[in-house]
């Protein structure tokens, strides 16, 4: 509405419009939300996500977070020959369902004061690969995240309820 009726230079991200891509993550009245799944009221206060650089309006730069994930080796590093079973799939399901919206970084009090902190999404991804039967070198993943503020995190359970699919 704003872009079409009030200010055509207004910028925001939106792709799927069905709550599965995460690109439209914003803060509404101080709470992280997906804009495409939020009913706005007159007077709703809409802001860009916290803890990341704002490029313009509601568009934020996610490159620094993506670089942290690369540095933390948040991917399968050494392929295992272990079979993939239903049990192993279920073990990583919650982490695999993440839509990469970055709302957890916006709401993370540790990330707000320590930009070297890997953050909720990063630690969740590491857990996914530690639990993934396809990863052969689980120990190095755990050893590696020691350098990214793992022990600074005190609210990790809080972020489990934050993802949009659980709201």
mmCIF file of N, CA, C and O in Angstrom, residues 58-164:
data_model
loop_
_atom_site.group_PDB
_atom_site.id
_atom_site.type_symbol
_atom_site.label_atom_id
_atom_site.label_comp_id
_atom_site.label_asym_id
_atom_site.label_seq_id
_atom_site.Cartn_x
_atom_site.Cartn_y
_atom_site.Cartn_z
ATOM 1 N N UNK A 58 13.441 -0.489 4.797
ATOM 2 C CA UNK A 58 13.330 -1.757 5.525
ATOM 3 C C UNK A 58 14.274 -2.827 4.997
ATOM 4 O O UNK A 58 14.245 -3.969 5.449
ATOM 5 N N UNK A 59 15.138 -2.476 4.048
ATOM 6 C CA UNK A 59 16.084 -3.422 3.453
ATOM 7 C C UNK A 59 17.381 -3.389 4.261
ATOM 8 O O UNK A 59 17.969 -2.331 4.451
ATOM 9 N N UNK A 60 17.798 -4.564 4.731
ATOM 10 C CA UNK A 60 19.014 -4.662 5.538
ATOM 11 C C UNK A 60 20.073 -5.487 4.821
ATOM 12 O O UNK A 60 19.768 -6.315 3.965
ATOM 13 N N UNK A 61 21.322 -5.244 5.198
ATOM 14 C CA UNK A 61 22.459 -5.950 4.619
ATOM 15 C C UNK A 61 22.737 -7.204 5.447
ATOM 16 O O UNK A 61 23.066 -7.111 6.629
ATOM 17 N N UNK A 62 22.606 -8.360 4.839
ATOM 18 C CA UNK A 62 22.806 -9.629 5.543
ATOM 19 C C UNK A 62 24.163 -10.253 5.242
ATOM 20 O O UNK A 62 24.453 -11.353 5.699
ATOM 21 N N UNK A 63 25.026 -9.565 4.497
ATOM 22 C CA UNK A 63 26.316 -10.134 4.111
ATOM 23 C C UNK A 63 27.210 -10.454 5.299
ATOM 24 O O UNK A 63 27.915 -11.460 5.282
ATOM 25 N N UNK A 64 27.184 -9.629 6.334
ATOM 26 C CA UNK A 64 28.058 -9.900 7.487
ATOM 27 C C UNK A 64 27.636 -11.182 8.199
ATOM 28 O O UNK A 64 28.486 -11.956 8.652
ATOM 29 N N UNK A 65 26.338 -11.423 8.271
ATOM 30 C CA UNK A 65 25.846 -12.662 8.887
ATOM 31 C C UNK A 65 26.211 -13.851 8.007
ATOM 32 O O UNK A 65 26.670 -14.886 8.500
ATOM 33 N N UNK A 66 26.036 -13.720 6.710
ATOM 34 C CA UNK A 66 26.377 -14.812 5.792
ATOM 35 C C UNK A 66 27.869 -15.138 5.862
ATOM 36 O O UNK A 66 28.261 -16.301 5.811
ATOM 37 N N UNK A 67 28.721 -14.119 6.021
ATOM 38 C CA UNK A 67 30.156 -14.347 6.129
ATOM 39 C C UNK A 67 30.490 -15.099 7.413
ATOM 40 O O UNK A 67 31.344 -15.980 7.425
ATOM 41 N N UNK A 68 29.805 -14.781 8.506
ATOM 42 C CA UNK A 68 30.016 -15.502 9.770
ATOM 43 C C UNK A 68 29.703 -16.988 9.601
ATOM 44 O O UNK A 68 30.392 -17.848 10.128
ATOM 45 N N UNK A 69 28.651 -17.295 8.866
ATOM 46 C CA UNK A 69 28.275 -18.692 8.640
ATOM 47 C C UNK A 69 29.350 -19.416 7.836
ATOM 48 O O UNK A 69 29.679 -20.559 8.130
ATOM 49 N N UNK A 70 29.908 -18.744 6.851
ATOM 50 C CA UNK A 70 30.988 -19.340 6.073
ATOM 51 C C UNK A 70 32.212 -19.566 6.954
ATOM 52 O O UNK A 70 32.818 -20.641 6.926
ATOM 53 N N UNK A 71 32.568 -18.564 7.749
ATOM 54 C CA UNK A 71 33.724 -18.672 8.640
ATOM 55 C C UNK A 71 33.551 -19.798 9.656
ATOM 56 O O UNK A 71 34.528 -20.451 10.038
ATOM 57 N N UNK A 72 32.327 -20.023 10.107
ATOM 58 C CA UNK A 72 32.056 -21.066 11.103
ATOM 59 C C UNK A 72 31.890 -22.442 10.469
ATOM 60 O O UNK A 72 31.614 -23.414 11.156
ATOM 61 N N UNK A 73 32.051 -22.524 9.165
ATOM 62 C CA UNK A 73 31.927 -23.792 8.421
ATOM 63 C C UNK A 73 30.570 -24.448 8.674
ATOM 64 O O UNK A 73 30.481 -25.626 9.024
ATOM 65 N N UNK A 74 29.542 -23.665 8.474
ATOM 66 C CA UNK A 74 28.180 -24.141 8.690
ATOM 67 C C UNK A 74 27.692 -24.819 7.402
ATOM 68 O O UNK A 74 26.848 -24.301 6.678
ATOM 69 N N UNK A 75 28.291 -25.963 7.142
ATOM 70 C CA UNK A 75 27.962 -26.779 5.982
ATOM 71 C C UNK A 75 28.589 -28.149 6.205
ATOM 72 O O UNK A 75 29.389 -28.332 7.118
ATOM 73 N N UNK A 76 28.222 -29.111 5.390
ATOM 74 C CA UNK A 76 28.839 -30.431 5.501
ATOM 75 C C UNK A 76 30.260 -30.309 4.978
ATOM 76 O O UNK A 76 30.485 -29.932 3.832
ATOM 77 N N UNK A 77 31.214 -30.632 5.846
ATOM 78 C CA UNK A 77 32.628 -30.469 5.518
ATOM 79 C C UNK A 77 33.225 -31.772 4.994
ATOM 80 O O UNK A 77 33.950 -31.769 4.016
ATOM 81 N N UNK A 78 32.916 -32.856 5.671
ATOM 82 C CA UNK A 78 33.422 -34.166 5.262
ATOM 83 C C UNK A 78 32.248 -35.132 5.203
ATOM 84 O O UNK A 78 31.615 -35.416 6.215
ATOM 85 N N UNK A 79 31.982 -35.621 4.020
ATOM 86 C CA UNK A 79 30.825 -36.489 3.798
ATOM 87 C C UNK A 79 31.048 -37.870 4.401
ATOM 88 O O UNK A 79 32.076 -38.506 4.187
ATOM 89 N N UNK A 80 30.062 -38.311 5.157
ATOM 90 C CA UNK A 80 30.087 -39.625 5.792
ATOM 91 C C UNK A 80 29.390 -40.634 4.889
ATOM 92 O O UNK A 80 28.535 -40.277 4.075
ATOM 93 N N UNK A 81 29.719 -41.870 5.064
ATOM 94 C CA UNK A 81 29.034 -42.923 4.305
ATOM 95 C C UNK A 81 27.881 -43.527 5.114
ATOM 96 O O UNK A 81 27.259 -44.493 4.680
ATOM 97 N N UNK A 82 27.596 -42.950 6.271
ATOM 98 C CA UNK A 82 26.503 -43.455 7.117
ATOM 99 C C UNK A 82 25.178 -43.314 6.374
ATOM 100 O O UNK A 82 24.956 -42.332 5.662
ATOM 101 N N UNK A 83 24.294 -44.283 6.558
ATOM 102 C CA UNK A 83 23.006 -44.204 5.880
ATOM 103 C C UNK A 83 22.117 -43.107 6.475
ATOM 104 O O UNK A 83 22.220 -42.780 7.653
ATOM 105 N N UNK A 84 21.284 -42.541 5.630
ATOM 106 C CA UNK A 84 20.302 -41.560 6.085
ATOM 107 C C UNK A 84 19.030 -42.329 6.431
ATOM 108 O O UNK A 84 18.472 -43.028 5.588
ATOM 109 N N UNK A 85 18.601 -42.219 7.674
ATOM 110 C CA UNK A 85 17.417 -42.933 8.134
ATOM 111 C C UNK A 85 16.332 -41.932 8.508
ATOM 112 O O UNK A 85 16.592 -40.729 8.624
ATOM 113 N N UNK A 86 15.132 -42.411 8.713
ATOM 114 C CA UNK A 86 14.042 -41.535 9.155
ATOM 115 C C UNK A 86 14.374 -40.910 10.512
ATOM 116 O O UNK A 86 14.061 -39.760 10.761
ATOM 117 N N UNK A 87 15.034 -41.682 11.365
ATOM 118 C CA UNK A 87 15.421 -41.160 12.675
ATOM 119 C C UNK A 87 16.417 -40.006 12.529
ATOM 120 O O UNK A 87 16.300 -38.982 13.201
ATOM 121 N N UNK A 88 17.397 -40.158 11.629
ATOM 122 C CA UNK A 88 18.390 -39.088 11.440
ATOM 123 C C UNK A 88 17.757 -37.854 10.795
ATOM 124 O O UNK A 88 18.135 -36.724 11.104
ATOM 125 N N UNK A 89 16.786 -38.046 9.945
ATOM 126 C CA UNK A 89 16.079 -36.914 9.329
ATOM 127 C C UNK A 89 15.275 -36.169 10.388
ATOM 128 O O UNK A 89 15.311 -34.938 10.454
ATOM 129 N N UNK A 90 14.596 -36.916 11.243
ATOM 130 C CA UNK A 90 13.796 -36.290 12.301
ATOM 131 C C UNK A 90 14.673 -35.486 13.268
ATOM 132 O O UNK A 90 14.282 -34.430 13.750
ATOM 133 N N UNK A 91 15.892 -35.964 13.500
ATOM 134 C CA UNK A 91 16.809 -35.303 14.415
ATOM 135 C C UNK A 91 17.189 -33.896 13.945
ATOM 136 O O UNK A 91 17.393 -33.000 14.759
ATOM 137 N N UNK A 92 17.240 -33.676 12.635
ATOM 138 C CA UNK A 92 17.645 -32.365 12.116
ATOM 139 C C UNK A 92 16.467 -31.575 11.530
ATOM 140 O O UNK A 92 16.664 -30.503 10.965
ATOM 141 N N UNK A 93 15.257 -32.075 11.704
ATOM 142 C CA UNK A 93 14.090 -31.455 11.069
ATOM 143 C C UNK A 93 13.872 -29.996 11.474
ATOM 144 O O UNK A 93 13.663 -29.143 10.625
ATOM 145 N N UNK A 94 13.924 -29.702 12.759
ATOM 146 C CA UNK A 94 13.651 -28.328 13.189
ATOM 147 C C UNK A 94 14.662 -27.351 12.595
ATOM 148 O O UNK A 94 14.296 -26.294 12.112
ATOM 149 N N UNK A 95 15.937 -27.699 12.611
ATOM 150 C CA UNK A 95 16.942 -26.818 12.034
ATOM 151 C C UNK A 95 16.788 -26.717 10.515
ATOM 152 O O UNK A 95 17.051 -25.678 9.928
ATOM 153 N N UNK A 96 16.349 -27.788 9.878
ATOM 154 C CA UNK A 96 16.163 -27.779 8.429
ATOM 155 C C UNK A 96 14.964 -26.947 8.009
ATOM 156 O O UNK A 96 14.912 -26.454 6.884
ATOM 157 N N UNK A 97 14.008 -26.773 8.896
ATOM 158 C CA UNK A 97 12.797 -26.014 8.572
ATOM 159 C C UNK A 97 12.985 -24.502 8.659
ATOM 160 O O UNK A 97 12.097 -23.747 8.296
ATOM 161 N N UNK A 98 14.127 -24.061 9.122
ATOM 162 C CA UNK A 98 14.377 -22.620 9.254
ATOM 163 C C UNK A 98 14.233 -21.958 7.886
ATOM 164 O O UNK A 98 14.744 -22.454 6.880
ATOM 165 N N UNK A 99 13.542 -20.813 7.849
ATOM 166 C CA UNK A 99 13.337 -20.114 6.582
ATOM 167 C C UNK A 99 14.339 -18.983 6.362
ATOM 168 O O UNK A 99 14.192 -18.180 5.443
ATOM 169 N N UNK A 100 15.359 -18.889 7.197
ATOM 170 C CA UNK A 100 16.469 -17.950 7.018
ATOM 171 C C UNK A 100 16.032 -16.490 7.057
ATOM 172 O O UNK A 100 16.590 -15.641 6.370
ATOM 173 N N UNK A 101 15.079 -16.180 7.896
ATOM 174 C CA UNK A 101 14.530 -14.822 7.955
ATOM 175 C C UNK A 101 15.414 -13.854 8.724
ATOM 176 O O UNK A 101 15.266 -12.644 8.590
ATOM 177 N N UNK A 102 16.313 -14.362 9.554
ATOM 178 C CA UNK A 102 17.249 -13.579 10.356
ATOM 179 C C UNK A 102 16.592 -12.820 11.511
ATOM 180 O O UNK A 102 17.215 -11.960 12.126
ATOM 181 N N UNK A 103 15.332 -13.105 11.814
ATOM 182 C CA UNK A 103 14.675 -12.442 12.940
ATOM 183 C C UNK A 103 15.359 -12.776 14.260
ATOM 184 O O UNK A 103 15.388 -11.954 15.173
ATOM 185 N N UNK A 104 15.942 -13.954 14.361
ATOM 186 C CA UNK A 104 16.620 -14.334 15.600
ATOM 187 C C UNK A 104 17.827 -13.437 15.865
ATOM 188 O O UNK A 104 18.127 -13.112 17.012
ATOM 189 N N UNK A 105 18.521 -13.020 14.807
ATOM 190 C CA UNK A 105 19.647 -12.090 14.987
ATOM 191 C C UNK A 105 19.150 -10.736 15.463
ATOM 192 O O UNK A 105 19.777 -10.080 16.279
ATOM 193 N N UNK A 106 18.027 -10.307 14.938
ATOM 194 C CA UNK A 106 17.473 -9.008 15.307
ATOM 195 C C UNK A 106 17.085 -8.961 16.778
ATOM 196 O O UNK A 106 17.242 -7.941 17.438
ATOM 197 N N UNK A 107 16.604 -10.073 17.297
ATOM 198 C CA UNK A 107 16.130 -10.093 18.685
ATOM 199 C C UNK A 107 17.183 -10.564 19.689
ATOM 200 O O UNK A 107 16.934 -10.556 20.885
ATOM 201 N N UNK A 108 18.354 -10.938 19.218
ATOM 202 C CA UNK A 108 19.375 -11.533 20.089
ATOM 203 C C UNK A 108 20.136 -10.457 20.862
ATOM 204 O O UNK A 108 20.852 -9.647 20.273
ATOM 205 N N UNK A 109 20.032 -10.461 22.201
ATOM 206 C CA UNK A 109 20.735 -9.451 22.992
ATOM 207 C C UNK A 109 22.257 -9.611 22.958
ATOM 208 O O UNK A 109 22.980 -8.629 23.060
ATOM 209 N N UNK A 110 22.761 -10.815 22.792
ATOM 210 C CA UNK A 110 24.205 -11.016 22.745
ATOM 211 C C UNK A 110 24.761 -10.487 21.419
ATOM 212 O O UNK A 110 25.762 -9.785 21.386
ATOM 213 N N UNK A 111 24.076 -10.787 20.318
ATOM 214 C CA UNK A 111 24.524 -10.317 19.009
ATOM 215 C C UNK A 111 24.527 -8.788 18.946
ATOM 216 O O UNK A 111 25.354 -8.184 18.266
ATOM 217 N N UNK A 112 23.630 -8.162 19.688
ATOM 218 C CA UNK A 112 23.562 -6.700 19.671
ATOM 219 C C UNK A 112 24.796 -6.058 20.299
ATOM 220 O O UNK A 112 25.129 -4.922 19.979
ATOM 221 N N UNK A 113 25.489 -6.765 21.182
ATOM 222 C CA UNK A 113 26.676 -6.193 21.824
ATOM 223 C C UNK A 113 27.979 -6.873 21.392
ATOM 224 O O UNK A 113 29.055 -6.382 21.688
ATOM 225 N N UNK A 114 27.891 -7.992 20.698
ATOM 226 C CA UNK A 114 29.083 -8.721 20.261
ATOM 227 C C UNK A 114 28.887 -9.148 18.809
ATOM 228 O O UNK A 114 28.309 -10.200 18.545
ATOM 229 N N UNK A 115 29.361 -8.344 17.895
ATOM 230 C CA UNK A 115 29.172 -8.628 16.476
ATOM 231 C C UNK A 115 29.979 -9.838 15.996
ATOM 232 O O UNK A 115 29.776 -10.302 14.885
ATOM 233 N N UNK A 116 30.893 -10.374 16.817
ATOM 234 C CA UNK A 116 31.622 -11.590 16.458
ATOM 235 C C UNK A 116 30.859 -12.847 16.873
ATOM 236 O O UNK A 116 31.259 -13.955 16.531
ATOM 237 N N UNK A 117 29.791 -12.671 17.613
ATOM 238 C CA UNK A 117 28.949 -13.782 18.074
ATOM 239 C C UNK A 117 28.300 -14.442 16.856
ATOM 240 O O UNK A 117 27.753 -13.760 15.991
ATOM 241 N N UNK A 118 28.362 -15.745 16.776
ATOM 242 C CA UNK A 118 27.793 -16.457 15.627
ATOM 243 C C UNK A 118 26.285 -16.315 15.563
ATOM 244 O O UNK A 118 25.703 -16.225 14.494
ATOM 245 N N UNK A 119 25.644 -16.286 16.708
ATOM 246 C CA UNK A 119 24.211 -16.026 16.754
ATOM 247 C C UNK A 119 23.348 -17.261 16.671
ATOM 248 O O UNK A 119 23.815 -18.360 16.373
ATOM 249 N N UNK A 120 22.047 -17.072 16.936
ATOM 250 C CA UNK A 120 21.107 -18.193 17.036
ATOM 251 C C UNK A 120 21.024 -19.046 15.769
ATOM 252 O O UNK A 120 21.084 -20.267 15.835
ATOM 253 N N UNK A 121 20.879 -18.402 14.631
ATOM 254 C CA UNK A 121 20.768 -19.168 13.397
ATOM 255 C C UNK A 121 22.056 -19.945 13.131
ATOM 256 O O UNK A 121 22.022 -21.118 12.770
ATOM 257 N N UNK A 122 23.196 -19.290 13.330
ATOM 258 C CA UNK A 122 24.479 -19.956 13.102
ATOM 259 C C UNK A 122 24.675 -21.170 13.990
ATOM 260 O O UNK A 122 25.074 -22.241 13.524
ATOM 261 N N UNK A 123 24.386 -21.013 15.278
ATOM 262 C CA UNK A 123 24.535 -22.145 16.194
ATOM 263 C C UNK A 123 23.538 -23.258 15.864
ATOM 264 O O UNK A 123 23.848 -24.437 15.965
ATOM 265 N N UNK A 124 22.350 -22.875 15.441
ATOM 266 C CA UNK A 124 21.346 -23.862 15.045
ATOM 267 C C UNK A 124 21.817 -24.653 13.827
ATOM 268 O O UNK A 124 21.640 -25.872 13.749
ATOM 269 N N UNK A 125 22.443 -23.961 12.878
ATOM 270 C CA UNK A 125 22.954 -24.644 11.682
ATOM 271 C C UNK A 125 24.096 -25.592 12.045
ATOM 272 O O UNK A 125 24.195 -26.683 11.501
ATOM 273 N N UNK A 126 24.970 -25.164 12.947
ATOM 274 C CA UNK A 126 26.048 -26.044 13.380
ATOM 275 C C UNK A 126 25.449 -27.297 14.022
ATOM 276 O O UNK A 126 25.863 -28.416 13.726
ATOM 277 N N UNK A 127 24.453 -27.109 14.884
ATOM 278 C CA UNK A 127 23.780 -28.255 15.513
ATOM 279 C C UNK A 127 23.208 -29.191 14.444
ATOM 280 O O UNK A 127 23.312 -30.403 14.557
ATOM 281 N N UNK A 128 22.633 -28.599 13.403
ATOM 282 C CA UNK A 128 22.079 -29.424 12.327
ATOM 283 C C UNK A 128 23.155 -30.332 11.749
ATOM 284 O O UNK A 128 22.941 -31.532 11.568
ATOM 285 N N UNK A 129 24.328 -29.786 11.468
ATOM 286 C CA UNK A 129 25.370 -30.590 10.847
ATOM 287 C C UNK A 129 26.072 -31.513 11.834
ATOM 288 O O UNK A 129 26.576 -32.561 11.435
ATOM 289 N N UNK A 130 26.087 -31.169 13.097
ATOM 290 C CA UNK A 130 26.609 -32.082 14.113
ATOM 291 C C UNK A 130 25.678 -33.291 14.224
ATOM 292 O O UNK A 130 26.132 -34.430 14.360
ATOM 293 N N UNK A 131 24.378 -33.046 14.138
ATOM 294 C CA UNK A 131 23.396 -34.134 14.240
ATOM 295 C C UNK A 131 23.153 -34.856 12.912
ATOM 296 O O UNK A 131 22.521 -35.910 12.886
ATOM 297 N N UNK A 132 23.625 -34.314 11.814
ATOM 298 C CA UNK A 132 23.373 -34.885 10.490
ATOM 299 C C UNK A 132 24.252 -36.118 10.275
ATOM 300 O O UNK A 132 25.476 -36.054 10.401
ATOM 301 N N UNK A 133 23.622 -37.215 9.924
ATOM 302 C CA UNK A 133 24.372 -38.457 9.717
ATOM 303 C C UNK A 133 25.311 -38.360 8.519
ATOM 304 O O UNK A 133 26.241 -39.157 8.392
ATOM 305 N N UNK A 134 25.113 -37.382 7.650
ATOM 306 C CA UNK A 134 25.973 -37.232 6.471
ATOM 307 C C UNK A 134 27.297 -36.528 6.788
ATOM 308 O O UNK A 134 28.204 -36.545 5.977
ATOM 309 N N UNK A 135 27.414 -35.882 7.970
ATOM 310 C CA UNK A 135 28.653 -35.188 8.353
ATOM 311 C C UNK A 135 29.574 -36.153 9.086
ATOM 312 O O UNK A 135 29.199 -36.729 10.102
ATOM 313 N N UNK A 136 30.789 -36.317 8.569
ATOM 314 C CA UNK A 136 31.754 -37.246 9.170
ATOM 315 C C UNK A 136 32.592 -36.592 10.269
ATOM 316 O O UNK A 136 33.058 -37.275 11.178
ATOM 317 N N UNK A 137 32.797 -35.292 10.193
ATOM 318 C CA UNK A 137 33.696 -34.624 11.130
ATOM 319 C C UNK A 137 32.929 -33.711 12.083
ATOM 320 O O UNK A 137 33.039 -32.493 12.031
ATOM 321 N N UNK A 138 32.169 -34.302 12.966
ATOM 322 C CA UNK A 138 31.333 -33.555 13.911
ATOM 323 C C UNK A 138 32.167 -32.809 14.953
ATOM 324 O O UNK A 138 31.837 -31.697 15.349
ATOM 325 N N UNK A 139 33.244 -33.402 15.398
ATOM 326 C CA UNK A 139 34.077 -32.811 16.444
ATOM 327 C C UNK A 139 34.660 -31.472 16.010
ATOM 328 O O UNK A 139 34.678 -30.513 16.788
ATOM 329 N N UNK A 140 35.120 -31.374 14.778
ATOM 330 C CA UNK A 140 35.713 -30.108 14.337
ATOM 331 C C UNK A 140 34.662 -29.001 14.278
ATOM 332 O O UNK A 140 34.982 -27.832 14.494
ATOM 333 N N UNK A 141 33.419 -29.345 14.000
ATOM 334 C CA UNK A 141 32.337 -28.344 13.999
ATOM 335 C C UNK A 141 32.161 -27.777 15.407
ATOM 336 O O UNK A 141 32.064 -26.569 15.590
ATOM 337 N N UNK A 142 32.139 -28.657 16.389
ATOM 338 C CA UNK A 142 31.970 -28.215 17.777
ATOM 339 C C UNK A 142 33.194 -27.414 18.220
ATOM 340 O O UNK A 142 33.061 -26.352 18.825
ATOM 341 N N UNK A 143 34.376 -27.889 17.879
ATOM 342 C CA UNK A 143 35.595 -27.165 18.240
ATOM 343 C C UNK A 143 35.626 -25.781 17.602
ATOM 344 O O UNK A 143 36.023 -24.808 18.232
ATOM 345 N N UNK A 144 35.215 -25.687 16.360
ATOM 346 C CA UNK A 144 35.265 -24.438 15.624
ATOM 347 C C UNK A 144 34.355 -23.360 16.221
ATOM 348 O O UNK A 144 34.728 -22.193 16.281
ATOM 349 N N UNK A 145 33.177 -23.727 16.691
ATOM 350 C CA UNK A 145 32.256 -22.701 17.191
ATOM 351 C C UNK A 145 32.660 -22.149 18.550
ATOM 352 O O UNK A 145 32.106 -21.143 18.992
ATOM 353 N N UNK A 146 33.655 -22.746 19.182
ATOM 354 C CA UNK A 146 34.154 -22.196 20.448
ATOM 355 C C UNK A 146 34.684 -20.777 20.235
ATOM 356 O O UNK A 146 34.665 -19.956 21.139
ATOM 357 N N UNK A 147 35.140 -20.487 19.022
ATOM 358 C CA UNK A 147 35.703 -19.174 18.696
ATOM 359 C C UNK A 147 34.649 -18.130 18.340
ATOM 360 O O UNK A 147 34.995 -16.993 18.069
ATOM 361 N N UNK A 148 33.392 -18.516 18.324
ATOM 362 C CA UNK A 148 32.333 -17.613 17.877
ATOM 363 C C UNK A 148 31.339 -17.263 18.978
ATOM 364 O O UNK A 148 30.201 -16.939 18.704
ATOM 365 N N UNK A 149 31.775 -17.352 20.224
ATOM 366 C CA UNK A 149 30.949 -16.889 21.334
ATOM 367 C C UNK A 149 29.910 -17.865 21.834
ATOM 368 O O UNK A 149 28.933 -17.458 22.454
ATOM 369 N N UNK A 150 30.111 -19.144 21.609
ATOM 370 C CA UNK A 150 29.137 -20.143 22.051
ATOM 371 C C UNK A 150 28.765 -19.964 23.512
ATOM 372 O O UNK A 150 27.597 -20.022 23.885
ATOM 373 N N UNK A 151 29.750 -19.710 24.364
ATOM 374 C CA UNK A 151 29.494 -19.644 25.797
ATOM 375 C C UNK A 151 28.902 -18.302 26.220
ATOM 376 O O UNK A 151 28.520 -18.131 27.364
ATOM 377 N N UNK A 152 28.807 -17.351 25.303
ATOM 378 C CA UNK A 152 28.154 -16.073 25.610
ATOM 379 C C UNK A 152 26.636 -16.199 25.561
ATOM 380 O O UNK A 152 25.918 -15.375 26.105
ATOM 381 N N UNK A 153 26.151 -17.208 24.878
ATOM 382 C CA UNK A 153 24.715 -17.378 24.686
ATOM 383 C C UNK A 153 24.056 -17.872 25.966
ATOM 384 O O UNK A 153 24.430 -18.901 26.517
ATOM 385 N N UNK A 154 23.063 -17.130 26.420
ATOM 386 C CA UNK A 154 22.330 -17.528 27.620
ATOM 387 C C UNK A 154 20.851 -17.724 27.347
ATOM 388 O O UNK A 154 20.111 -18.156 28.211
ATOM 389 N N UNK A 155 20.407 -17.394 26.137
ATOM 390 C CA UNK A 155 18.969 -17.422 25.831
ATOM 391 C C UNK A 155 18.615 -18.334 24.664
ATOM 392 O O UNK A 155 17.606 -18.125 24.014
ATOM 393 N N UNK A 156 19.413 -19.341 24.375
ATOM 394 C CA UNK A 156 19.169 -20.138 23.174
ATOM 395 C C UNK A 156 17.780 -20.763 23.147
ATOM 396 O O UNK A 156 17.180 -20.886 22.099
ATOM 397 N N UNK A 157 17.246 -21.137 24.275
ATOM 398 C CA UNK A 157 15.907 -21.736 24.284
ATOM 399 C C UNK A 157 14.835 -20.720 23.897
ATOM 400 O O UNK A 157 13.804 -21.073 23.359
ATOM 401 N N UNK A 158 15.088 -19.430 24.149
ATOM 402 C CA UNK A 158 14.148 -18.388 23.772
ATOM 403 C C UNK A 158 13.910 -18.383 22.271
ATOM 404 O O UNK A 158 12.793 -18.182 21.805
ATOM 405 N N UNK A 159 14.953 -18.618 21.482
ATOM 406 C CA UNK A 159 14.845 -18.514 20.034
ATOM 407 C C UNK A 159 14.099 -19.687 19.413
ATOM 408 O O UNK A 159 13.658 -19.595 18.276
ATOM 409 N N UNK A 160 13.934 -20.773 20.132
ATOM 410 C CA UNK A 160 13.188 -21.902 19.591
ATOM 411 C C UNK A 160 11.734 -21.510 19.345
ATOM 412 O O UNK A 160 11.135 -21.915 18.372
ATOM 413 N N UNK A 161 11.180 -20.655 20.192
ATOM 414 C CA UNK A 161 9.798 -20.217 20.007
ATOM 415 C C UNK A 161 9.657 -19.032 19.084
ATOM 416 O O UNK A 161 8.562 -18.649 18.729
ATOM 417 N N UNK A 162 10.748 -18.443 18.657
ATOM 418 C CA UNK A 162 10.694 -17.244 17.838
ATOM 419 C C UNK A 162 10.369 -17.484 16.370
ATOM 420 O O UNK A 162 9.698 -16.661 15.769
ATOM 421 N N UNK A 163 10.832 -18.580 15.744
ATOM 422 C CA UNK A 163 10.591 -18.704 14.308
ATOM 423 C C UNK A 163 9.121 -18.523 13.935
ATOM 424 O O UNK A 163 8.226 -18.934 14.675
ATOM 425 N N UNK A 164 8.887 -17.887 12.803
ATOM 426 C CA UNK A 164 7.531 -17.555 12.385
ATOM 427 C C UNK A 164 6.589 -18.758 12.313
ATOM 428 O O UNK A 164 5.408 -18.638 12.609
#
